[in-house]
XYZ file of C-alpha atoms in Angstrom:
540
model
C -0.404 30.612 7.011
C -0.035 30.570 3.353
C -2.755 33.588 1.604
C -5.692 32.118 0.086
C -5.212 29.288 1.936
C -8.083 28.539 5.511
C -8.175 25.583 7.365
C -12.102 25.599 8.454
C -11.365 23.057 11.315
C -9.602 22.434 14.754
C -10.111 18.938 15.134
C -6.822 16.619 15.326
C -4.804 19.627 16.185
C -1.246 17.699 16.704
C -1.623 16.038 13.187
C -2.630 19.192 11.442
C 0.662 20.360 12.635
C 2.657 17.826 11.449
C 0.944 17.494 8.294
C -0.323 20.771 7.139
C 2.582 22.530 7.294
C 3.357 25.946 5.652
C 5.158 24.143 2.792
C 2.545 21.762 1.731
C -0.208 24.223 1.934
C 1.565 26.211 -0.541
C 2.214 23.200 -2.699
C -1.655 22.029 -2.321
C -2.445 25.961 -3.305
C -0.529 25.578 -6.342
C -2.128 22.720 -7.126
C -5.784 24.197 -6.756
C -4.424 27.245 -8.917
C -3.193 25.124 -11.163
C -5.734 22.498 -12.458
C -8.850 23.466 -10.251
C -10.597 24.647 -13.374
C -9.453 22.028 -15.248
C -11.431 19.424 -13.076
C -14.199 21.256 -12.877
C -14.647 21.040 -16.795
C -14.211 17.946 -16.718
C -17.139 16.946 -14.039
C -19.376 18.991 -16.339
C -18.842 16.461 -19.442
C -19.307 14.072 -17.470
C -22.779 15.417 -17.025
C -23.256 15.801 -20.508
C -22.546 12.909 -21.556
C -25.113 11.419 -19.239
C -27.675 13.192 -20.758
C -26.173 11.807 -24.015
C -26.791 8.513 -22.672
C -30.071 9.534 -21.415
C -31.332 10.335 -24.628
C -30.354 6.707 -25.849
C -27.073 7.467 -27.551
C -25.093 3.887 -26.624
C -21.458 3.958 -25.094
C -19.173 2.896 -27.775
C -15.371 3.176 -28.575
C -14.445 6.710 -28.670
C -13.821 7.890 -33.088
C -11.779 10.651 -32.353
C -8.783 7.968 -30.477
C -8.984 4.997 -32.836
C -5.063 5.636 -33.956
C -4.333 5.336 -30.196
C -6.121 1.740 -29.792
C -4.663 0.917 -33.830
C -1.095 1.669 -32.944
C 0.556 -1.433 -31.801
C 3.814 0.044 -30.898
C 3.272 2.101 -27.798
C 4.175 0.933 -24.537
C 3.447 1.641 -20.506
C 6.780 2.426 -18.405
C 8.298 -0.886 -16.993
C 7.639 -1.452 -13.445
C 8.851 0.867 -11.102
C 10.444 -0.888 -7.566
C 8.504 -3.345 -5.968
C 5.606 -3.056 -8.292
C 7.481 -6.317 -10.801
C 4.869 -8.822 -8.391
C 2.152 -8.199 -6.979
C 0.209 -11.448 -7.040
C -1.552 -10.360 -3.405
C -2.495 -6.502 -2.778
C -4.650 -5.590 0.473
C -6.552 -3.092 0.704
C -8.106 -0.773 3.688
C -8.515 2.026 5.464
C -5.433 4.282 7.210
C -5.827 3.804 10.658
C -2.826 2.981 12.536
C -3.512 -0.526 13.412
C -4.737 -1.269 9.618
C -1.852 0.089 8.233
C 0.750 -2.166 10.643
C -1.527 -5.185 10.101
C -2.131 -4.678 6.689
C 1.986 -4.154 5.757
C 2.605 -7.365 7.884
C -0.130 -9.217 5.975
C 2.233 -11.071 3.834
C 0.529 -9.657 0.900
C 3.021 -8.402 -1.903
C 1.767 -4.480 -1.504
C -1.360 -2.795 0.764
C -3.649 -0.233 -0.857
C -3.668 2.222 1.814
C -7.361 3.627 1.129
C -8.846 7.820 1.670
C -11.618 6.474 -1.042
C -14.207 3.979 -0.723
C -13.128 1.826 2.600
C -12.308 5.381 4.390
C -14.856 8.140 5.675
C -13.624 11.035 4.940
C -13.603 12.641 8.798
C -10.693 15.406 8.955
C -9.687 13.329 11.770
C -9.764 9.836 9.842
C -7.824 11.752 7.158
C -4.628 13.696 8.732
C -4.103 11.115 10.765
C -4.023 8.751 8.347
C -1.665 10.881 6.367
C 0.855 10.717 9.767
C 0.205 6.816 9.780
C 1.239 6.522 6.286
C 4.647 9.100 7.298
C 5.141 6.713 9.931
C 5.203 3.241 8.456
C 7.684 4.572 5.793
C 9.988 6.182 8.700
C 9.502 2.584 10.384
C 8.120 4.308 13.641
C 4.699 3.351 13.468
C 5.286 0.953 16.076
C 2.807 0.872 19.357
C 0.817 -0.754 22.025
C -2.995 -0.936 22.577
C -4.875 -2.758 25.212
C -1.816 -4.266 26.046
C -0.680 -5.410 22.518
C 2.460 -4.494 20.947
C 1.880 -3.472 16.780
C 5.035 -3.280 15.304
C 6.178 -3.362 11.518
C 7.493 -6.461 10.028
C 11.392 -6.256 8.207
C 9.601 -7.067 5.018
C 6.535 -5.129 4.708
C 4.282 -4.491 2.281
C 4.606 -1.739 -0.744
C 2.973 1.177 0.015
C 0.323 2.104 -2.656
C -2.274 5.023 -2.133
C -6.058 5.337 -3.485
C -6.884 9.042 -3.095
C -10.688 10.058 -3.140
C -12.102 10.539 -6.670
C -12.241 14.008 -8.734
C -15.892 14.239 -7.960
C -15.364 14.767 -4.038
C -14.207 18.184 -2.573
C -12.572 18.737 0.611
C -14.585 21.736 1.712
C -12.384 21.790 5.296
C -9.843 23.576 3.343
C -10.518 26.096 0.726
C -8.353 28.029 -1.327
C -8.871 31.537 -2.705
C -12.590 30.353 -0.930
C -13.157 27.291 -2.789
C -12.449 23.854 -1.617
C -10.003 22.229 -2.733
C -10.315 18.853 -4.878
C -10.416 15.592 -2.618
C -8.209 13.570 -4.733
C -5.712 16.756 -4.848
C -5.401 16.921 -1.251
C -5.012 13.371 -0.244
C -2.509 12.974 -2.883
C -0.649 15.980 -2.713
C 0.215 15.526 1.435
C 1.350 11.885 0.954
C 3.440 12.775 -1.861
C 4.738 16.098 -0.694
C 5.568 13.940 2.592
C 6.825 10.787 1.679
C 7.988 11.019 -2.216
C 11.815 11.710 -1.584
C 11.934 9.117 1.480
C 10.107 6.111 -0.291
C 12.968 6.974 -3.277
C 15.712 6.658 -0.344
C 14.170 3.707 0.505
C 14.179 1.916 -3.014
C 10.251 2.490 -3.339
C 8.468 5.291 -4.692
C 5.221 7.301 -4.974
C 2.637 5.006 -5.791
C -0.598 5.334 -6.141
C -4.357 3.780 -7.270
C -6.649 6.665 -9.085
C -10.497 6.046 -8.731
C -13.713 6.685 -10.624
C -12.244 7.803 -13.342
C -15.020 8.514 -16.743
C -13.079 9.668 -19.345
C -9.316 9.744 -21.020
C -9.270 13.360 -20.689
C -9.656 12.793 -16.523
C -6.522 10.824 -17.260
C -4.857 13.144 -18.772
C -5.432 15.549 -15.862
C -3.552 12.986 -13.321
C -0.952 13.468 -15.684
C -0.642 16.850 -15.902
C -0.890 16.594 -12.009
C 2.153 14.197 -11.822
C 4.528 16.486 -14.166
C 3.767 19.562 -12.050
C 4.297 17.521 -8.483
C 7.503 15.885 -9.937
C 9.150 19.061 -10.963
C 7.919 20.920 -7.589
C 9.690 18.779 -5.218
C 12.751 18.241 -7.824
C 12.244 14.429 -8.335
C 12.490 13.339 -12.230
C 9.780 12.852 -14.312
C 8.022 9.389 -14.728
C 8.904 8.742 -10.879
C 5.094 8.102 -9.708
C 3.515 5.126 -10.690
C -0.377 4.727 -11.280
C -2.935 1.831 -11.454
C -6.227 3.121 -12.573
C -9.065 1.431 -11.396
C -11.605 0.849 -14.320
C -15.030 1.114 -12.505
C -16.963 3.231 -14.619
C -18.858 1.737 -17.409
C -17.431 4.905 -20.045
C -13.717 4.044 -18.894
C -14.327 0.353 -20.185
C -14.415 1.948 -23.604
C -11.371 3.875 -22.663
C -8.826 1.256 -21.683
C -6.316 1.854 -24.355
C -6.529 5.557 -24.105
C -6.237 5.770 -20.513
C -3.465 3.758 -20.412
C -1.743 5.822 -23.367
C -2.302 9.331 -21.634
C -0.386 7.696 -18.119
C 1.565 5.868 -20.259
C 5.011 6.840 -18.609
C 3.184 6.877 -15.022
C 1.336 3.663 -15.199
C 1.082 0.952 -13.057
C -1.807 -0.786 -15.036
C -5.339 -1.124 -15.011
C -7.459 -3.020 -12.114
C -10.611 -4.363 -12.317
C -13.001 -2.538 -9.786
C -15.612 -5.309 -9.958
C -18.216 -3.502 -7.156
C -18.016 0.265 -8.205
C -18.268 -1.257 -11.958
C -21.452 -2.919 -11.273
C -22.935 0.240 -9.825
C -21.559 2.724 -12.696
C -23.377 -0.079 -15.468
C -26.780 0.541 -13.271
C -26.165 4.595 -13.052
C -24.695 5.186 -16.665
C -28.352 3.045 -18.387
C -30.703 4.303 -15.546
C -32.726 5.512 -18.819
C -32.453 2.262 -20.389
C -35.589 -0.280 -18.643
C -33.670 -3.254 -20.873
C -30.533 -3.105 -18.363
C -32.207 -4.099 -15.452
C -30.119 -6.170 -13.020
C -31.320 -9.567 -10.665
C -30.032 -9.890 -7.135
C -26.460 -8.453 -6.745
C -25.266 -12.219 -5.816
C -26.066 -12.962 -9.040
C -24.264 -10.040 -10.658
C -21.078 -12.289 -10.722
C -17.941 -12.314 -12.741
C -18.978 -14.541 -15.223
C -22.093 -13.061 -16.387
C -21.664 -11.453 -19.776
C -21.271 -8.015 -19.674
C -18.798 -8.903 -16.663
C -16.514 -11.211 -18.570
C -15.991 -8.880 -21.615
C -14.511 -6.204 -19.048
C -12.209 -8.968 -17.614
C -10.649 -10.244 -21.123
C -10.505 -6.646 -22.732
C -8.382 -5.802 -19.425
C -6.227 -7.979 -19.457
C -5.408 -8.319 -23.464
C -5.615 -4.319 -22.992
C -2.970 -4.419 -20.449
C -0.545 -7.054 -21.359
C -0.715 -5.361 -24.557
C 0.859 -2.582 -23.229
C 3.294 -4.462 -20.669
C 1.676 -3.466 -17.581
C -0.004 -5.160 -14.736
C -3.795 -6.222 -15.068
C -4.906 -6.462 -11.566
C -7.871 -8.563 -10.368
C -10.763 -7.150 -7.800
C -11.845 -7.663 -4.560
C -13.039 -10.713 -2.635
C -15.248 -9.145 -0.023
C -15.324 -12.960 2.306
C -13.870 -12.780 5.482
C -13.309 -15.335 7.651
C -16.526 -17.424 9.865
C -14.351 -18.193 13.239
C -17.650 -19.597 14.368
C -18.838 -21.307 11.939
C -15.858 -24.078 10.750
C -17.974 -25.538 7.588
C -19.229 -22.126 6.839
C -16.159 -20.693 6.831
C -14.797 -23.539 4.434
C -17.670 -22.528 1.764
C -16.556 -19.129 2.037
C -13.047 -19.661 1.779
C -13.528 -22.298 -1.161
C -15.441 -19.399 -2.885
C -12.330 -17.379 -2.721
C -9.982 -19.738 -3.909
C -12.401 -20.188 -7.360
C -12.642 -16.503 -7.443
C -8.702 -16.100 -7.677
C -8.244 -19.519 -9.783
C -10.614 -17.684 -12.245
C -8.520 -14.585 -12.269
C -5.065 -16.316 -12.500
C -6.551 -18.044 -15.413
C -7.802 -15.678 -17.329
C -4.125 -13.978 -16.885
C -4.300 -11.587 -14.179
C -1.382 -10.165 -12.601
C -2.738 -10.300 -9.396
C -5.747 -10.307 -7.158
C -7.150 -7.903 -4.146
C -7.794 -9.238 -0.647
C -9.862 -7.596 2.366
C -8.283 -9.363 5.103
C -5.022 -10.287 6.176
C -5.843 -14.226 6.749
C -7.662 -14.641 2.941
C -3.689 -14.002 2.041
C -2.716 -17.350 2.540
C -5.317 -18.769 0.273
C -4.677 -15.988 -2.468
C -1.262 -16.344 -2.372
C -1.365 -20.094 -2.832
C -3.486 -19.776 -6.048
C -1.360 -17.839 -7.616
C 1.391 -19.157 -6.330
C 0.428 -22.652 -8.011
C -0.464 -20.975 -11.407
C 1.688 -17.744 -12.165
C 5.190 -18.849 -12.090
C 7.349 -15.496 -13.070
C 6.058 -12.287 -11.116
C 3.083 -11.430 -13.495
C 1.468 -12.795 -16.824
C 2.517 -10.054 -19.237
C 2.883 -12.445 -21.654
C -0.508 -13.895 -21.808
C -1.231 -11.675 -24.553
C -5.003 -12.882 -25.074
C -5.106 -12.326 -28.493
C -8.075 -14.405 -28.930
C -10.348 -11.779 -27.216
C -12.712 -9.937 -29.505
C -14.571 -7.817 -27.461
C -17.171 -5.456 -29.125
C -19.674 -3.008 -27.404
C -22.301 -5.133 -27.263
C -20.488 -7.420 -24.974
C -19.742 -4.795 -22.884
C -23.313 -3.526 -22.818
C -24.972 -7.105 -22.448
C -28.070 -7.216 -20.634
C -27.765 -10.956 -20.677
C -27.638 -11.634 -16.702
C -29.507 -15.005 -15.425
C -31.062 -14.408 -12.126
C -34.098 -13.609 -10.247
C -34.861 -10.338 -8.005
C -36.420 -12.015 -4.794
C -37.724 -10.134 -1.813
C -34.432 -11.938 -0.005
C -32.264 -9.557 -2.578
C -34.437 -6.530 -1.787
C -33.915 -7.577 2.213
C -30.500 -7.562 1.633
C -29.633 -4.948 -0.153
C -31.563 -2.785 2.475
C -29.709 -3.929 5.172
C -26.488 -3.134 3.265
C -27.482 0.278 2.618
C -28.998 1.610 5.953
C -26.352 -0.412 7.700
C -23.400 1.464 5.478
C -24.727 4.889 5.796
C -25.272 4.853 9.421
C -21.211 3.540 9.776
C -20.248 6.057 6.909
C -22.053 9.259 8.843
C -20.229 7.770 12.180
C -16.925 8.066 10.411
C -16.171 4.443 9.743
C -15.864 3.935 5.802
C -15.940 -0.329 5.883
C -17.887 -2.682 8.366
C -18.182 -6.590 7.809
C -22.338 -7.406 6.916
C -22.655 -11.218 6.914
C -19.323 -12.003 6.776
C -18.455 -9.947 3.587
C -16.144 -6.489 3.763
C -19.010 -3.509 2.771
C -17.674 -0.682 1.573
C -18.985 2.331 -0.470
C -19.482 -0.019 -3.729
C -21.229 -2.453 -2.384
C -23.872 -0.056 -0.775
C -23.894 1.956 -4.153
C -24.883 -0.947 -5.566
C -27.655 -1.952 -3.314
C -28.801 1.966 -3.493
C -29.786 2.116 -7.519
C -30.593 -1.484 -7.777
C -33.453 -0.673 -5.092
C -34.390 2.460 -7.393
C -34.069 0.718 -10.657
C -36.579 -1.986 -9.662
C -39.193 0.525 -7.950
C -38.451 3.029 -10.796
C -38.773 0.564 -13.402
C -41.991 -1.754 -11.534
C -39.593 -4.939 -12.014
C -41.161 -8.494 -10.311
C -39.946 -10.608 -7.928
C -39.820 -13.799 -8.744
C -43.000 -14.377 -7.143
C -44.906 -12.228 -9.416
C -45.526 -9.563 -7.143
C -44.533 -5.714 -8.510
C -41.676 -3.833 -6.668
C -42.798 0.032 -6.038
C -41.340 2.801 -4.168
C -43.987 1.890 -1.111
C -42.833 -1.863 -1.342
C -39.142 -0.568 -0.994
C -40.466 1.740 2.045
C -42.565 -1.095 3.585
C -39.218 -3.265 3.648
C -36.880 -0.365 4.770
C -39.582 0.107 7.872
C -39.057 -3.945 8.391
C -35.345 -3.705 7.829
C -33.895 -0.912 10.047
C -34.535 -2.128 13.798
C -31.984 -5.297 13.013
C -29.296 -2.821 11.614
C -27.654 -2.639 15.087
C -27.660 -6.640 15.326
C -25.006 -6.572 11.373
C -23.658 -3.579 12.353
C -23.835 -3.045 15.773
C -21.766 -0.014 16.212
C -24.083 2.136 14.047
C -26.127 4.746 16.467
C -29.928 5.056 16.470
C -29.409 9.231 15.182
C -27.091 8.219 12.145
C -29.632 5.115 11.307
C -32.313 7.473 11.171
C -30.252 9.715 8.653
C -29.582 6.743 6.507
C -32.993 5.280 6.734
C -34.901 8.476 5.618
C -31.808 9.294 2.779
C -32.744 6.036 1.557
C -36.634 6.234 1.134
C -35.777 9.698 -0.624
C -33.273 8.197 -3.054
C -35.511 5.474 -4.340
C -38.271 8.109 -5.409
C -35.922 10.375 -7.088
C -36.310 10.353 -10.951
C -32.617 10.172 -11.553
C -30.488 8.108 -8.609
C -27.975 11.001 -7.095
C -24.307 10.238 -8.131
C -22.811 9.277 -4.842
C -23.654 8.476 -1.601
C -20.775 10.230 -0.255
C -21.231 13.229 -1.776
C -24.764 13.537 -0.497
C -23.713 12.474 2.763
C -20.899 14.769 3.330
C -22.651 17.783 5.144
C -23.044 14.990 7.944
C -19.219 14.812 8.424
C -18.207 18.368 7.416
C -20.797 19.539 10.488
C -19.557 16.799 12.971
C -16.033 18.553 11.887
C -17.748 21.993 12.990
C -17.958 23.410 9.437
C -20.827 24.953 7.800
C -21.277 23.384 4.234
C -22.056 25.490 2.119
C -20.826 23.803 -1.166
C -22.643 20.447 -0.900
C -25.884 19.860 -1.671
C -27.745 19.228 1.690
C -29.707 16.331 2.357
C -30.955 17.493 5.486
């Protein structure tokens, strides 16, 4: 055991051994040492600068970085191996028979996921830390119920999301603190895997989350020096595609890009956390309220600007800008349903190939097809870096457009209810993404449904039938709501529906909606883990 360093759990006892080994825990101690305080600082702006926003100060394009955004002559790294196409990407969680699906998908590369499609059990994560060892080893092969998994001879590129700075991993604590989330999920993979993936032509890749600010950038950097020069791998070996899904990193593009600049992978458009950061960041602002979230679509306003200053952003800077999610998965029941579904997925990614994305982000292996087709049809070369959009003028207005057609209807409330309460209850159980009506849910989409339910009761919006939405309209509906849960998401229990349902009604009276559901719902999994929590804020 390395000093400082205590493991607080003893579940998955055969992967702790293989994965937290005396070696890495030193490395992961060095990290905490090393930029702990650092990240902390940073979390703090970021609560300053909501108050900033609070008090009606708009976003805007940061002053103090306008050489950055000015100078034309700066450029990103070129791609690294296996990152020149990536027209498809997959996404999901780290479970052994994702991962072996997922890399046989056909898609170009899989985001292996410890954020937003993953609950963070210990379990859920070492093991998915010995999946990921495995499938670049090429012995993740084996049988289930009779069923033989095996890896492809092609598989997918291995790219990893790790959880954001926000999250701590209070199962391991150094020098009595817990250790940062994203530090720990991406300091075992890379520790692991970096000098093996560089054997094997590929390399440490990775997708950073959640990010607020340049400076957060900055950190990953810093990160990526120190982890390079620990292991003795050169410099500028990792690659990084940040995911802009924070309304303040839309302002940050350039600058983001410019602090990674020798790391990065690009930018990607997280469409679903992006649509929940725009609610959070204006909560004071009554004029940015939001209809239905099926009307929150990519070519409403505000939505659009993000797009074309992405991609003109990235192209600018000869990297890849990466299209979001489509959460439709496939009706086997339901032939002409399934054919609307699917049609809505081809004019998602027709949209994005258009408007000179890179690529595009599936949920399940058998949307590839269709995905792969579009952009098959209308990107020629491996990417579009030389769509250079120079016709995009975006300004801060058009990012901060409250121009959004739609109506909020008690269907919308219904649904984003069911969402919620159906999310939890999975997330508490340990699973991190569940199909709802045919669409992948993950933590986005039920952090959207969260503060759009407390932005209309906070705000008394009306439906479209007149009648005023309040906190005990909300509560009525979430009383109506919860006993079907179990028919959407039937592997939810009755205990962990309860949790959600009454973490719910609390959130939509708060004044302020809590940051994430994940933070406030870790106690849940720390205490299943048999950890006292004493670093979260309990929503008991």
């Amino acid at each position: 055991m390395i000093a400082g360093v205590q493991i607080h759990t003893k579940v998955a006892q055969k992967a702790q051994a293989e994965v937290l080994t005396d070696g890495v825990l030193a490395y992961l101690a060095a990290l905490h040492r090393t930029f702990e305080s650092t990240r902390q600082s940073l979390l703090i702006a970021r609560d300053v600068a909501q108050r900033r926003f609070d008090s009606g100060v708009p976003l805007d394009f940061p002053s103090e970085t306008a050489h950055i955004r000015a100078e034309p002559s700066w450029q990103c790294a070129p791609p690294a191996l296996g990152l020149e196409d990536r027209r498809v990407e997959i996404t999901g969680p780290t479970d052994r028979k994702m991962v072996i699906n997922a890399l046989n998908s056909g898609a170009k590369t899989f985001m292996a996921d410890f954020e937003d499609s993953s609950a963070p059990t210990f379990a859920n994560l070492i093991n998915g830390q010995v999946n990921l060892r495995d499938a670049i080893k090429r012995q993740i092969d084996f049988e289930s119920g009779g069923k033989q998994y095996k890896l492809s001879e092609n598989p997918a590129v291995l790219i990893v999301r790790p959880r954001g700075w926000h999250l701590d991993e209070t199962r391991v604590t150094v020098d009595n603190t817990p250790i940062s989330g994203s530090l720990f999920d991406f300091g075992l993979y890379f520790y692991h895997n970096a000098h093996e993936l560089i054997k094997r032509s590929s390399g440490p890749y990775f997708y950073l989350p959640k990010m607020e600010h340049y400076l957060e950038a900055r950190l990953w950097n810093d990160v990526f020096l120190f982890s390079q020069s620990y292991i003795g791998i050169p410099h500028n070996t990792i690659r990084a595609t940040v995911l802009i899904e924070t309304l303040p990193a839309a302002f940050q593009m350039e600058e983001i890009l410019f602090e990674l600049r020798n790391h990065s992978a690009g930018l990607n458009c997280g469409r679903w956390d992006y649509i929940f950061s725009a609610i959070k960041k204006r909560r004071a602002d009554r004029s940015a309220m939001l209809p239905d979230r099926k009307d929150v679509t990519m070519t409403v306003p505000f939505m659009d600007a993000y797009v074309r200053l992405l991609i003109q952003t990235c192209h600018r800077r000869k990297v890849a800008a990466m299209g979001g999610m489509s959460a439709q998965i496939p009706i086997k029941d339901d032939p002409k349903a399934n054919e609307v579904a699917m049609e809505k997925v081809r004019a998602d990614k027709l949209r994005e190939v258009t408007a000179g994305h890179d690529g595009t982000w599936i949920a399940h292996p058998l949307i590839n097809q269709i995905a792969s087709k579009v952009f098959d049809e209308n990107m020629l070369g491996p990417n579009q870096y030389h769509v250079r959009r120079e016709d995009v003028k975006v300004a801060a207005a058009d990012l901060l457009s409250t121009n959004v057609p739609g109506k909020i209807t008690e269907e919308g409330i219904r649904s984003n209810v069911s969402v919620a309460l159906a999310y939890c209850g999975a997330w508490i159980g340990g699973n991190g993404c569940i199909p709802v009506n045919y669409l992948m849910e993950d933590a986005a989409t039920a952090e959207i449904a969260r503060v759009q339910l407390w932005q209309w009761a906070k705000y008394g919006a009306r439906l479209d039938t007149g009648e005023q939405i309040t906190a005990q309209y909300v509560d009525r509906i979430i009383a109506e709501q919860a006993p079907g849960v179990n028919k959407i998401a039937p592997s939810v229990k009755d205990n962990h529906l309860k949790i959600a349902t009454k973490y719910l009604k609390d959130q939509i009276k708060q004044q302020w909606p809590n940051e994430f559901l994940t933070s406030d719902l870790m106690p849940y999994l720390t205490m299943a883990d048999g950890v006292e929590d004493k670093w979260y804020r309990s929503v008991l």
